[in-house]
Coordinates of C-alpha atoms in Angstrom, one line a residue:
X28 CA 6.7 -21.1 19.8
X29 CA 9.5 -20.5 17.8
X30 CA 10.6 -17.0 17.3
X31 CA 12.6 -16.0 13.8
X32 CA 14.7 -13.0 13.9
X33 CA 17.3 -13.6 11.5
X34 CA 16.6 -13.8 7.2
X35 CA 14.6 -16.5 6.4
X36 CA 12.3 -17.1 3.9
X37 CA 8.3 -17.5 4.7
X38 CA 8.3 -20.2 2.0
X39 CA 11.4 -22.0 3.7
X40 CA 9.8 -22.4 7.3
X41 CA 6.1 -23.1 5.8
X42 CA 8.4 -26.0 3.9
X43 CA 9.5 -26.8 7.2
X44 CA 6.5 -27.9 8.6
X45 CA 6.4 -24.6 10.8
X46 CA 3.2 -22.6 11.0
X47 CA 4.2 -18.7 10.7
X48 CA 2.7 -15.6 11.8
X49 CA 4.0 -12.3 10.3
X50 CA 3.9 -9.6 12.3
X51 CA 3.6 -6.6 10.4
X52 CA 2.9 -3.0 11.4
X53 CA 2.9 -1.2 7.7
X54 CA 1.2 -4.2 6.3
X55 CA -0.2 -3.6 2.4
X56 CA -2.6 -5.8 0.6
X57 CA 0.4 -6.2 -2.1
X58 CA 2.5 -7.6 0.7
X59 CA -0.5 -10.5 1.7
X60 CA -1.1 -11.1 -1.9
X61 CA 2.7 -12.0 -2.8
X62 CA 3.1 -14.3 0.5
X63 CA -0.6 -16.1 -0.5
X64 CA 1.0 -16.5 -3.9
X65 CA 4.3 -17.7 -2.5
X66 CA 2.7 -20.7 -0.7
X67 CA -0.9 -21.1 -2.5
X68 CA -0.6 -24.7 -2.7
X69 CA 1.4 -25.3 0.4
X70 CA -0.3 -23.5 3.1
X71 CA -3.3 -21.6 3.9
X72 CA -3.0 -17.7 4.1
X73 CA -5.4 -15.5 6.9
X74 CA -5.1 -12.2 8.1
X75 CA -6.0 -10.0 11.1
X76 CA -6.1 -6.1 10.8
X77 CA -6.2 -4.7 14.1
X78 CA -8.0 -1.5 13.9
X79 CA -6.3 1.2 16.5
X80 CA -7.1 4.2 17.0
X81 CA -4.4 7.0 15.6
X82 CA -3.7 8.8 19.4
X83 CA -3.2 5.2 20.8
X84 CA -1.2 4.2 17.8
X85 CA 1.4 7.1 18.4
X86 CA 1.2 6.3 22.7
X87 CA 1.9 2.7 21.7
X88 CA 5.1 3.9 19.8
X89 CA 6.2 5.4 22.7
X90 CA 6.7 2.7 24.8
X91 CA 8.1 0.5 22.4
X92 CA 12.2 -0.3 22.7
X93 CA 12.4 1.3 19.2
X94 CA 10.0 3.7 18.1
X95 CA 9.6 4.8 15.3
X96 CA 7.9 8.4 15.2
X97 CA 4.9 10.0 14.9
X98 CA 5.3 11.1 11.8
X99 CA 5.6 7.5 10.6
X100 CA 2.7 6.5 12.4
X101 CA 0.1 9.4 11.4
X102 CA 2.3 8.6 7.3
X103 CA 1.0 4.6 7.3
X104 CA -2.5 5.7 9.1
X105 CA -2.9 7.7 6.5
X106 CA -2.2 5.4 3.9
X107 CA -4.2 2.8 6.1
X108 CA -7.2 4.7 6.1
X109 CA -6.8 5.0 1.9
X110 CA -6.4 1.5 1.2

């Protein structure tokens, strides 16, 4: 496992024979549909929406090194729950 925390492109590690996971908290279908588009004929896009509860959502922000706010987190449930 290869962790990525610097810019890089999806499209340039896909190209580099890596297989990539992007870990996304405020994940939007427009954000999938550009990165299937990116690599349609190189690599095979799938997707796993974990579906938490809003109470543990804001606990688990909490504990995290850097948080980000309930506010956020009740802003991109909401928009969650709309989409």
């Amino acid at each position: 496992i290869t962790i990525v925390r610097f810019p890089v492109t999806i499209e340039t590690l896909i190209n580099s024979g890596y297989s990539v996971i992007y870990d996304a908290t405020n994940v939007k279908e427009e954000y999938i549909s550009r990165i299937a588009k990116i690599v349609q004929y190189t690599a095979t896009v799938t997707f796993q929406i974990f579906d938490v509860p809003l109470d543990i959502a804001i606990a688990r922000d909490l504990m995290r090194e850097r948080w980000v706010g309930e506010e956020v987190i009740r802003k991109m449930y909401a928009n969650y729950l709309v989409n």
